[in-house]
Tab-separated table of C-alpha atoms in Angstrom:
chain	number	residue	atom	x	y	z
A	1	MET	CA	7.348	4.932	-58.459
A	2	ARG	CA	10.313	6.485	-56.409
A	3	LYS	CA	8.034	9.685	-56.137
A	4	TRP	CA	5.189	7.550	-55.069
A	5	LEU	CA	7.108	5.837	-52.408
A	6	GLY	CA	8.504	9.078	-51.225
A	7	ARG	CA	5.186	10.566	-50.708
A	8	LEU	CA	3.974	7.322	-48.849
A	9	ALA	CA	6.967	7.633	-46.514
A	10	VAL	CA	5.980	11.191	-45.980
A	11	ILE	CA	2.410	10.242	-45.101
A	12	ALA	CA	3.660	7.458	-42.853
A	13	ALA	CA	5.882	9.718	-40.956
A	14	GLY	CA	3.112	12.193	-40.732
A	15	ALA	CA	0.862	9.688	-39.280
A	16	ALA	CA	3.308	8.236	-36.950
A	17	ILE	CA	3.748	12.077	-35.577
A	18	VAL	CA	0.083	12.509	-35.174
A	19	GLY	CA	-0.035	9.003	-33.543
A	20	LEU	CA	2.603	9.691	-31.217
A	21	ALA	CA	1.235	13.318	-30.461
A	22	GLY	CA	-2.222	11.574	-29.960
A	23	PHE	CA	-0.615	8.965	-27.598
A	24	TRP	CA	1.280	11.570	-25.734
A	25	PHE	CA	-1.973	13.786	-25.458
A	26	VAL	CA	-4.227	10.762	-24.203
A	27	THR	CA	-1.610	9.617	-21.933
A	28	LEU	CA	-1.065	12.823	-20.287
A	29	PRO	CA	-0.998	12.280	-16.490
A	30	ALA	CA	-4.303	13.719	-14.954
A	31	VAL	CA	-3.934	15.994	-11.920
A	32	VAL	CA	-6.084	17.401	-9.357
A	33	THR	CA	-5.343	21.259	-8.394
A	34	SER	CA	-5.744	22.733	-5.001
A	35	SER	CA	-8.058	25.189	-6.221
A	36	ALA	CA	-10.663	22.212	-6.747
A	37	LEU	CA	-10.458	21.504	-3.069
A	38	PRO	CA	-13.105	23.180	-0.923
A	39	PRO	CA	-12.259	24.106	2.852
A	40	HIS	CA	-12.251	21.107	5.102
A	41	THR	CA	-11.624	20.393	8.718
A	42	PRO	CA	-9.770	16.970	8.960
A	43	ASN	CA	-11.237	14.147	10.970
A	44	LEU	CA	-8.122	12.326	12.204
A	45	ALA	CA	-10.249	9.505	13.616
A	46	ASN	CA	-11.787	8.904	10.234
A	47	GLY	CA	-8.272	9.289	8.692
A	48	GLN	CA	-7.258	6.204	11.029
A	49	THR	CA	-10.172	4.191	9.752
A	50	MET	CA	-9.362	5.039	6.352
A	51	PHE	CA	-5.655	4.091	6.927
A	52	ASN	CA	-6.737	0.720	8.428
A	53	ILE	CA	-9.140	-0.256	5.748
A	54	GLY	CA	-7.031	1.146	3.044
A	55	GLY	CA	-4.094	-1.269	4.172
A	56	CYS	CA	-1.479	1.392	3.777
A	57	ALA	CA	0.663	-0.033	6.531
A	58	SER	CA	0.570	-3.443	5.019
A	59	CYS	CA	2.666	-2.402	2.073
A	60	HIS	CA	4.330	0.790	3.124
A	61	ALA	CA	5.485	-0.061	6.743
A	62	ALA	CA	9.110	-1.055	6.900
A	63	PRO	CA	9.100	-4.789	6.785
A	64	ASN	CA	10.649	-6.950	9.461
A	65	SER	CA	11.208	-10.485	9.173
A	66	ASP	CA	8.650	-11.270	12.101
A	67	PRO	CA	5.566	-9.461	10.503
A	68	ASP	CA	4.232	-9.121	14.263
A	69	LYS	CA	7.163	-6.820	15.039
A	70	VAL	CA	6.436	-4.274	12.251
A	71	ASP	CA	5.729	-0.865	13.572
A	72	ARG	CA	2.609	0.190	11.385
A	73	THR	CA	3.270	3.708	11.981
A	74	ARG	CA	6.496	3.852	10.433
A	75	LEU	CA	5.702	4.201	6.666
A	76	GLY	CA	9.488	3.973	5.437
A	77	GLY	CA	8.498	1.506	2.760
A	78	GLY	CA	11.031	-0.967	1.123
A	79	LEU	CA	8.840	-3.916	0.881
A	80	ALA	CA	9.573	-5.837	-2.438
A	81	LEU	CA	6.362	-6.644	-4.444
A	82	ARG	CA	6.982	-9.500	-6.857
A	83	SER	CA	4.967	-9.473	-10.040
A	84	PRO	CA	4.958	-10.769	-13.574
A	85	PHE	CA	6.452	-7.354	-14.617
A	86	GLY	CA	9.376	-7.372	-12.283
A	87	ILE	CA	9.804	-6.274	-8.655
A	88	PHE	CA	8.084	-3.143	-7.039
A	89	TYR	CA	9.752	-1.623	-4.215
A	90	VAL	CA	7.249	0.224	-1.998
A	91	PRO	CA	8.101	3.786	-1.522
A	92	ASN	CA	8.318	5.886	1.642
A	93	ILE	CA	5.188	7.656	2.323
A	94	SER	CA	6.120	8.753	5.837
A	95	PRO	CA	5.898	12.507	6.509
A	96	ASP	CA	9.693	12.976	6.194
A	97	PRO	CA	10.289	15.967	4.052
A	98	LYS	CA	13.119	14.678	2.204
A	99	ASP	CA	12.506	10.965	1.579
A	100	GLY	CA	8.598	10.749	2.193
A	101	ILE	CA	5.594	12.727	1.281
A	102	GLY	CA	6.309	15.635	3.917
A	103	LYS	CA	6.342	18.084	1.268
A	104	TRP	CA	3.220	16.841	-0.648
A	105	SER	CA	0.269	19.051	-0.703
A	106	GLU	CA	-3.165	17.867	-0.002
A	107	ALA	CA	-3.902	18.183	-3.805
A	108	ASN	CA	-0.641	16.111	-4.653
A	109	PHE	CA	-1.906	13.372	-2.182
A	110	VAL	CA	-5.496	13.435	-3.671
A	111	THR	CA	-3.938	13.226	-7.340
A	112	ALA	CA	-1.774	10.303	-6.508
A	113	LEU	CA	-4.855	8.307	-4.922
A	114	TRP	CA	-7.703	9.559	-7.454
A	115	LYS	CA	-5.305	9.810	-10.676
A	116	GLY	CA	-2.362	7.615	-10.072
A	117	THR	CA	-0.213	10.580	-10.808
A	118	SER	CA	2.961	11.813	-8.665
A	119	PRO	CA	3.552	15.381	-7.655
A	120	ARG	CA	6.087	15.631	-10.304
A	121	GLY	CA	3.519	14.651	-12.986
A	122	ASN	CA	4.516	11.074	-13.603
A	123	HIS	CA	2.397	8.028	-13.832
A	124	LEU	CA	2.297	5.937	-10.656
A	125	PHE	CA	2.682	2.118	-11.340
A	126	PRO	CA	-0.865	0.463	-10.500
A	127	ALA	CA	0.913	-1.824	-8.135
A	128	PHE	CA	-0.248	1.160	-5.956
A	129	PRO	CA	-3.984	0.229	-6.170
A	130	TYR	CA	-5.403	3.547	-7.430
A	131	GLY	CA	-7.835	1.715	-9.545
A	132	SER	CA	-9.662	1.204	-6.157
A	133	TYR	CA	-8.568	4.275	-4.523
A	134	GLN	CA	-9.912	6.373	-7.194
A	135	HIS	CA	-13.551	5.565	-5.792
A	136	MET	CA	-12.677	6.986	-2.438
A	137	GLU	CA	-14.618	10.055	-1.165
A	138	LEU	CA	-12.759	13.238	-1.439
A	139	ASP	CA	-13.148	13.975	2.626
A	140	ASP	CA	-11.947	10.597	3.225
A	141	LEU	CA	-8.754	11.467	1.399
A	142	ARG	CA	-8.051	14.437	3.002
A	143	ASP	CA	-8.546	12.877	6.466
A	144	LEU	CA	-6.278	9.999	5.529
A	145	PHE	CA	-3.741	12.489	4.439
A	146	ALA	CA	-3.915	14.460	7.711
A	147	TYR	CA	-3.699	11.181	9.667
A	148	ILE	CA	-0.602	10.148	7.856
A	149	LYS	CA	0.888	13.513	8.641
A	150	THR	CA	0.577	12.817	12.439
A	151	LEU	CA	2.877	9.743	12.060
A	152	PRO	CA	6.736	9.798	12.595
A	153	PRO	CA	8.851	10.802	9.758
A	154	VAL	CA	11.077	8.038	8.656
A	155	GLU	CA	14.334	8.816	6.662
A	156	GLY	CA	15.684	6.870	3.708
A	157	ARG	CA	14.692	6.585	0.239
A	158	VAL	CA	13.724	3.140	-1.236
A	159	ARG	CA	15.532	1.767	-4.092
A	160	ARG	CA	14.194	1.943	-7.627
A	161	HIS	CA	11.649	-0.647	-9.029
A	162	ASP	CA	13.234	-3.410	-10.906
A	163	LEU	CA	11.033	-3.925	-13.902
A	164	SER	CA	11.528	-5.469	-17.125
A	165	PHE	CA	11.076	-3.562	-20.660
A	166	PRO	CA	8.654	-2.204	-21.673
A	167	PHE	CA	6.783	-2.120	-18.203
A	168	ASN	CA	9.465	-0.036	-16.856
A	169	LEU	CA	8.177	2.939	-19.086
A	170	ARG	CA	5.906	5.250	-17.003
A	171	ARG	CA	4.286	6.756	-19.946
A	172	LEU	CA	2.776	3.507	-21.106
A	173	VAL	CA	0.981	3.205	-17.648
A	174	GLY	CA	-0.955	6.336	-19.505
A	175	GLY	CA	-2.254	3.618	-21.956
A	176	TRP	CA	-3.071	1.182	-19.036
A	177	LYS	CA	-5.106	3.963	-17.449
A	178	LEU	CA	-7.140	4.341	-20.624
A	179	LEU	CA	-7.799	0.580	-20.825
A	180	PHE	CA	-8.324	-0.285	-17.087
A	181	LEU	CA	-8.933	2.928	-14.979
A	182	HIS	CA	-12.681	3.781	-15.156
A	183	GLY	CA	-15.193	5.647	-12.935
A	184	GLY	CA	-14.860	8.171	-10.357
A	185	PRO	CA	-15.745	8.341	-6.770
A	186	PHE	CA	-18.118	5.685	-5.520
A	187	ALA	CA	-21.897	6.109	-6.367
A	188	GLU	CA	-24.371	4.924	-3.791
A	189	ASN	CA	-27.074	2.493	-4.717
A	190	PRO	CA	-30.250	4.061	-3.434
A	191	SER	CA	-32.123	0.719	-3.591
A	192	LYS	CA	-29.776	-0.830	-1.176
A	193	SER	CA	-29.499	-0.243	2.605
A	194	PRO	CA	-26.996	2.230	3.861
A	195	GLN	CA	-24.948	-0.623	5.515
A	196	TRP	CA	-24.915	-2.551	2.228
A	197	ASN	CA	-23.477	0.853	0.455
A	198	ARG	CA	-21.048	1.403	3.429
A	199	GLY	CA	-19.846	-2.070	2.589
A	200	ALA	CA	-19.613	-1.626	-1.092
A	201	TYR	CA	-17.670	1.549	-0.618
A	202	LEU	CA	-15.254	-0.081	1.824
A	203	VAL	CA	-14.725	-3.135	-0.465
A	204	ASN	CA	-14.238	-1.279	-3.701
A	205	GLY	CA	-12.641	1.937	-2.608
A	206	PRO	CA	-10.357	1.845	0.157
A	207	GLY	CA	-10.280	-1.812	1.098
A	208	HIS	CA	-9.214	-2.712	-2.463
A	209	CYS	CA	-10.426	-6.165	-2.024
A	210	ALA	CA	-10.453	-7.065	-5.986
A	211	GLU	CA	-7.049	-6.199	-6.410
A	212	CYS	CA	-5.853	-9.479	-5.263
A	213	HIS	CA	-9.054	-11.320	-5.300
A	214	SER	CA	-9.541	-11.028	-9.280
A	215	PRO	CA	-7.720	-12.599	-11.988
A	216	ARG	CA	-5.618	-10.229	-14.274
A	217	ASN	CA	-4.808	-10.370	-18.048
A	218	VAL	CA	-1.567	-10.070	-19.493
A	219	LEU	CA	-1.358	-6.329	-19.131
A	220	GLY	CA	-2.085	-6.683	-15.457
A	221	GLY	CA	-5.540	-5.287	-15.861
A	222	ILE	CA	-8.514	-6.908	-13.778
A	223	ILE	CA	-10.714	-9.076	-15.955
A	224	GLU	CA	-13.701	-7.513	-15.255
A	225	SER	CA	-16.229	-10.408	-15.941
A	226	GLU	CA	-14.135	-12.348	-13.038
A	227	ARG	CA	-13.884	-9.517	-10.624
A	228	PHE	CA	-13.767	-11.216	-7.098
A	229	ALA	CA	-13.371	-14.593	-8.559
A	230	GLY	CA	-9.963	-15.266	-7.448
A	231	GLY	CA	-6.835	-16.122	-9.071
A	232	PRO	CA	-3.055	-16.640	-8.711
A	233	THR	CA	-1.411	-14.413	-6.159
A	234	PRO	CA	0.811	-11.670	-7.938
A	235	ASP	CA	4.017	-13.450	-7.168
A	236	GLY	CA	2.590	-16.545	-8.685
A	237	GLU	CA	3.187	-18.706	-5.746
A	238	GLY	CA	-0.169	-19.365	-4.287
A	239	TRP	CA	-3.903	-18.741	-5.057
A	240	VAL	CA	-6.245	-16.199	-3.817
A	241	PRO	CA	-9.676	-17.575	-3.498
A	242	ASN	CA	-12.963	-16.675	-5.111
A	243	ILE	CA	-15.184	-14.824	-2.708
A	244	THR	CA	-18.201	-14.521	-5.055
A	245	PRO	CA	-21.057	-16.909	-3.860
A	246	ALA	CA	-19.733	-19.438	-6.485
A	247	GLY	CA	-16.492	-19.695	-4.732
A	248	LEU	CA	-17.778	-19.674	-1.224
A	249	GLN	CA	-20.419	-22.261	-1.957
A	250	HIS	CA	-17.758	-24.437	-2.658
A	251	TRP	CA	-17.115	-24.906	1.015
A	252	SER	CA	-20.616	-26.210	1.502
A	253	LYS	CA	-19.194	-29.739	0.403
A	254	GLU	CA	-17.532	-29.626	3.841
A	255	ASP	CA	-20.701	-28.337	5.445
A	256	ILE	CA	-19.241	-24.899	5.647
A	257	ALA	CA	-21.164	-22.047	5.180
A	258	TRP	CA	-19.764	-18.423	4.695
A	259	SER	CA	-22.639	-16.484	6.293
A	260	GLU	CA	-22.551	-12.696	6.770
A	261	LYS	CA	-21.719	-13.322	10.440
A	262	GLU	CA	-18.771	-15.753	9.484
A	263	ILE	CA	-17.422	-13.188	7.207
A	264	ALA	CA	-17.436	-10.558	9.777
A	265	SER	CA	-16.017	-12.681	12.453
A	266	PHE	CA	-13.171	-13.752	10.010
A	267	LEU	CA	-12.322	-10.165	9.346
A	268	GLU	CA	-11.992	-9.766	13.042
A	269	ASP	CA	-10.019	-12.696	14.202
A	270	GLY	CA	-8.875	-14.501	11.106
A	271	ILE	CA	-10.541	-17.686	12.119
A	272	ASN	CA	-12.663	-18.949	9.063
A	273	PRO	CA	-15.695	-21.222	9.493
A	274	ALA	CA	-13.600	-24.403	9.206
A	275	GLY	CA	-11.776	-23.328	12.325
A	276	ASP	CA	-8.555	-22.727	10.173
A	277	PHE	CA	-6.591	-19.493	10.617
A	278	ALA	CA	-6.009	-17.238	7.812
A	279	GLY	CA	-2.476	-17.698	6.180
A	280	GLY	CA	-0.378	-15.449	3.645
A	281	ALA	CA	-1.352	-12.031	2.728
A	282	MET	CA	-4.631	-12.216	4.283
A	283	VAL	CA	-3.100	-12.236	7.684
A	284	GLU	CA	-1.969	-8.810	7.084
A	285	VAL	CA	-5.525	-7.883	5.776
A	286	ILE	CA	-6.898	-9.218	9.102
A	287	ARG	CA	-4.611	-6.939	11.068
A	288	ASN	CA	-5.863	-4.080	9.296
A	289	THR	CA	-9.658	-5.282	9.365
A	290	SER	CA	-9.468	-6.189	13.024
A	291	SER	CA	-8.707	-2.528	13.820
A	292	LEU	CA	-12.027	-1.433	12.241
A	293	SER	CA	-15.367	-1.031	13.884
A	294	ALA	CA	-17.698	-3.985	14.285
A	295	ALA	CA	-20.171	-2.084	12.259
A	296	ASP	CA	-17.646	-1.653	9.197
A	297	ARG	CA	-16.892	-5.251	9.301
A	298	ALA	CA	-20.635	-6.171	9.312
A	299	ALA	CA	-21.166	-3.703	6.387
A	300	ILE	CA	-18.359	-5.389	4.331
A	301	ALA	CA	-19.881	-8.726	4.923
A	302	ALA	CA	-23.386	-7.534	4.076
A	303	TYR	CA	-21.828	-6.532	0.587
A	304	ILE	CA	-19.781	-9.505	0.119
A	305	VAL	CA	-22.589	-11.959	0.497
A	306	THR	CA	-24.500	-9.983	-2.408
A	307	LEU	CA	-21.634	-10.244	-5.036
A	308	PRO	CA	-22.876	-11.773	-8.502
A	309	PRO	CA	-21.532	-15.495	-8.559
A	310	ARG	CA	-18.822	-15.742	-10.972
A	311	GLN	CA	-16.634	-18.377	-11.861
A	312	GLY	CA	-12.971	-17.499	-12.017
A	313	PRO	CA	-9.830	-19.084	-13.314
A	314	LYS	CA	-9.107	-22.746	-12.189
A	315	PRO	CA	-6.502	-23.111	-9.393
A	316	PRO	CA	-3.627	-25.451	-10.420
A	317	PRO	CA	-4.579	-29.069	-10.247
A	318	LYS	CA	-3.669	-30.762	-6.864
A	319	LYS	CA	-0.338	-32.529	-7.049
B	1	MET	CA	-14.839	-48.580	32.052
B	2	ILE	CA	-11.638	-50.467	31.732
B	3	ARG	CA	-12.815	-51.776	28.266
B	4	THR	CA	-13.500	-48.276	27.189
B	5	MET	CA	-10.318	-47.201	28.415
B	6	PHE	CA	-8.451	-49.897	26.399
B	7	THR	CA	-10.834	-49.094	23.427
B	8	ILE	CA	-9.627	-45.621	23.583
B	9	ALA	CA	-6.074	-46.566	24.143
B	10	ALA	CA	-6.117	-48.893	21.133
B	11	ILE	CA	-7.686	-46.238	18.975
B	12	ALA	CA	-5.113	-43.590	19.966
B	13	LEU	CA	-2.331	-46.244	19.405
B	14	GLY	CA	-3.825	-47.225	16.019
B	15	ALA	CA	-4.013	-43.494	15.035
B	16	SER	CA	-0.435	-42.789	15.989
B	17	ILE	CA	0.863	-45.928	14.108
B	18	ALA	CA	-1.373	-44.744	11.133
B	19	VAL	CA	0.221	-41.166	11.275
B	20	ALA	CA	3.847	-42.533	11.427
B	21	ASP	CA	3.253	-44.864	8.484
B	22	GLN	CA	1.793	-42.466	6.167
B	23	ASP	CA	3.881	-40.043	4.254
B	24	PRO	CA	4.857	-36.882	5.960
B	25	VAL	CA	2.546	-34.528	4.039
B	26	ALA	CA	-0.556	-36.660	4.600
B	27	ALA	CA	0.500	-36.796	8.425
B	28	ARG	CA	0.926	-33.190	8.887
B	29	ARG	CA	-2.325	-32.411	6.886
B	30	ALA	CA	-4.101	-34.960	9.127
B	31	LEU	CA	-2.751	-33.071	12.343
B	32	MET	CA	-3.779	-29.816	11.013
B	33	LYS	CA	-7.160	-30.988	10.003
B	34	ALA	CA	-7.633	-32.191	13.529
B	35	ASN	CA	-6.473	-29.068	14.847
B	36	GLY	CA	-9.035	-27.097	12.765
B	37	ASP	CA	-12.000	-29.415	13.829
B	38	GLU	CA	-11.131	-28.870	17.440
B	39	ALA	CA	-10.623	-24.996	16.958
B	40	LYS	CA	-13.973	-24.946	15.233
B	41	ILE	CA	-15.560	-26.176	18.404
B	42	GLY	CA	-13.547	-23.657	20.422
B	43	VAL	CA	-14.843	-20.708	18.198
B	44	ALA	CA	-18.431	-21.764	18.518
B	45	MET	CA	-17.866	-21.700	22.356
B	46	MET	CA	-16.019	-18.204	22.046
B	47	LYS	CA	-19.001	-16.733	20.058
B	48	GLY	CA	-21.481	-17.934	22.410
B	49	GLU	CA	-22.894	-20.295	19.946
B	50	THR	CA	-22.547	-23.156	22.005
B	51	PRO	CA	-22.276	-23.142	25.763
B	52	PHE	CA	-18.758	-23.197	27.299
B	53	ASP	CA	-17.599	-26.431	28.158
B	54	LEU	CA	-14.210	-26.982	30.087
B	55	ALA	CA	-13.638	-30.467	29.030
B	56	LYS	CA	-14.111	-29.405	25.404
B	57	ALA	CA	-11.723	-26.507	25.898
B	58	GLN	CA	-9.051	-28.751	27.402
B	59	LYS	CA	-9.319	-31.441	24.667
B	60	MET	CA	-8.866	-28.764	22.235
B	61	PHE	CA	-5.586	-27.338	23.732
B	62	ALA	CA	-4.392	-31.071	24.215
B	63	THR	CA	-5.121	-31.620	20.706
B	64	PHE	CA	-3.092	-28.557	19.743
B	65	GLU	CA	-0.367	-29.577	22.149
B	66	ASP	CA	-0.065	-32.977	20.502
B	67	ALA	CA	-0.011	-31.712	17.075
B	68	ALA	CA	2.651	-29.125	18.080
B	69	GLN	CA	4.882	-31.859	19.527
B	70	LYS	CA	4.475	-34.058	16.301
B	71	MET	CA	4.724	-31.430	13.627
B	72	PRO	CA	8.441	-30.615	13.645
B	73	ALA	CA	9.502	-34.254	12.710
B	74	LEU	CA	7.096	-34.302	9.684
B	75	PHE	CA	9.132	-31.901	7.614
B	76	PRO	CA	11.891	-33.927	6.174
B	77	GLU	CA	13.974	-32.501	3.033
B	78	THR	CA	12.205	-34.902	0.862
B	79	SER	CA	8.697	-33.589	1.805
B	80	LYS	CA	9.001	-29.941	0.196
B	81	THR	CA	6.523	-30.642	-2.564
B	82	GLY	CA	3.629	-33.187	-3.492
B	83	GLY	CA	0.637	-34.454	-1.721
B	84	ASP	CA	-1.039	-31.088	-2.208
B	85	THR	CA	1.274	-29.751	0.484
B	86	ALA	CA	0.601	-25.913	1.541
B	87	ALA	CA	4.136	-25.642	3.129
B	88	ARG	CA	6.264	-22.913	1.643
B	89	LEU	CA	9.852	-23.477	0.942
B	90	GLU	CA	10.896	-20.785	3.547
B	91	ILE	CA	10.173	-23.658	6.064
B	92	TRP	CA	13.419	-25.304	5.057
B	93	GLN	CA	15.304	-22.104	4.879
B	94	ASN	CA	14.362	-21.206	8.480
B	95	MET	CA	13.943	-24.651	10.094
B	96	ASP	CA	15.190	-23.429	13.467
B	97	ASP	CA	12.522	-20.604	13.613
B	98	PHE	CA	9.866	-22.936	12.190
B	99	ARG	CA	10.592	-25.769	15.045
B	100	ALA	CA	10.959	-23.035	17.766
B	101	ARG	CA	7.270	-21.956	16.733
B	102	PHE	CA	5.976	-25.345	17.095
B	103	ASP	CA	7.913	-25.544	20.551
B	104	LYS	CA	6.219	-22.257	21.519
B	105	PHE	CA	2.860	-23.508	20.283
B	106	ALA	CA	3.160	-26.716	22.505
B	107	VAL	CA	4.022	-24.544	25.518
B	108	ASP	CA	1.241	-22.265	25.172
B	109	ALA	CA	-1.242	-25.067	24.444
B	110	GLU	CA	-0.064	-26.797	27.541
B	111	ALA	CA	-0.290	-23.655	29.666
B	112	ALA	CA	-3.797	-22.917	28.369
B	113	LYS	CA	-4.981	-26.561	29.129
B	114	VAL	CA	-3.884	-25.971	32.686
B	115	SER	CA	-4.899	-22.487	33.332
B	116	VAL	CA	-8.092	-22.052	31.474
B	117	LYS	CA	-11.132	-22.158	33.891
B	118	ASP	CA	-14.003	-20.255	32.316
B	119	LEU	CA	-15.157	-18.521	29.279
B	120	ASP	CA	-13.144	-15.419	29.765
B	121	SER	CA	-9.855	-17.249	30.342
B	122	PHE	CA	-10.770	-19.505	27.540
B	123	LYS	CA	-11.345	-16.600	25.228
B	124	ALA	CA	-8.072	-14.709	26.103
B	125	ALA	CA	-6.003	-17.735	25.743
B	126	PHE	CA	-7.644	-19.039	22.556
B	127	ASN	CA	-7.254	-15.422	20.948
B	128	ALA	CA	-3.677	-15.327	21.919
B	129	ILE	CA	-2.805	-18.738	20.535
B	130	GLY	CA	-4.882	-18.153	17.449
B	131	LYS	CA	-3.203	-14.856	16.681
B	132	ASN	CA	0.462	-15.511	17.555
B	133	ASP	CA	0.983	-19.341	17.089
B	134	CYS	CA	-1.610	-20.171	14.355
B	135	GLY	CA	-1.822	-16.917	12.382
B	136	GLY	CA	1.890	-15.884	12.827
B	137	CYS	CA	3.061	-19.278	11.345
B	138	HIS	CA	0.574	-19.511	8.701
B	139	GLU	CA	1.461	-16.119	7.586
B	140	LYS	CA	5.093	-17.087	7.002
B	141	TYR	CA	5.133	-20.746	6.074
B	142	ARG	CA	2.027	-21.566	4.427
B	143	VAL	CA	0.777	-21.029	1.035
B	144	LYS	CA	-2.853	-21.181	0.122
B	145	LYS	CA	-3.404	-23.361	-3.098
B	146	SER	CA	-7.041	-23.123	-3.644
């Protein structure tokens, strides 16, 4: 009997080692090497467009108590992002060589945005929305990197994240990626117009709209069947609206229709069809989208109106 | 004519009494709704969907000014929750800033009411108020609930 138990223990230990090794292997942070990058001449204007649609400044610009006074070119970080897993402190991504990303290679940058892996080979937390950025075109990433390099270096390292166990273990993010990080660069839909495809790319890639406009499961993964159907804000304080036709249709009760034109106009000046001005985090998004070209805003609108209608979670009952 | 004016005055008086009588949350929601209804007319003119009408523009700014003057008194300590309010608790932590924003809103709306003469000046004034006064305050002090 004892012999049998001993053998079982050996087998269990062996299985555990194999399991751990397997986990270690499948959660290895993925990397893009510089040899994988063909020659490229950066287009700074396109880099700036990517910067704006990507909303980089919204999180990475050093915060100010008056959001209108934030200098969107100084990417010193420091903003606190509250979440069910703890508080993330947005890092410095200014070109400062010591505290920012001044020493990063282009491949380091592409790896961070496509794979969610840091130059040191650690998993980045998905509060950085690489689940969307992974769909960006290589040239757009390289233009964006070149643009960020033109911005002023800002000194100062941001404090460490304040996360609860076990969410503070970066290795576990490898498991998160296995579960929720799917798909590579954006694939065009040839049956749709170039405008629609441009919109789909901007919304799902750099724009990362679904990161806030979708409900998440207990592991912080987007619930795919309810993508774009709204949900609680990450800090739990408010509610992000459902932007599928199922959600927007809701407005028709008040005789308000979100046409393509209305959506594009909202992204330009923040005034919704009810004559109301955007509030909360969307004000920051409008700062980004108002800097885009009218053609890009129209493309986003052309795509949004074609989202499949989906019911999301129910907002908390009115008090 | 006189009868019309009396009627309007009576309605206005009735409306203001009604506003004062209601609980503060309902009152401020009603004022904001009125702002939105007016802004909707303004947006249509700004986008060229309806022709520019100076009287309508002035009425919009007057509505804004009126709301901006009444709003600060409608945030007593007892009105932090309930009534489906979208007010963030930051309001009560930064009451001076919050009130100052309404003061500025009132001043800006009044100035626009006087200075706006044509579509171009209307666009400039409406955009500035929308971005700085409406948007700036909504960003900091309003939370979306649905």
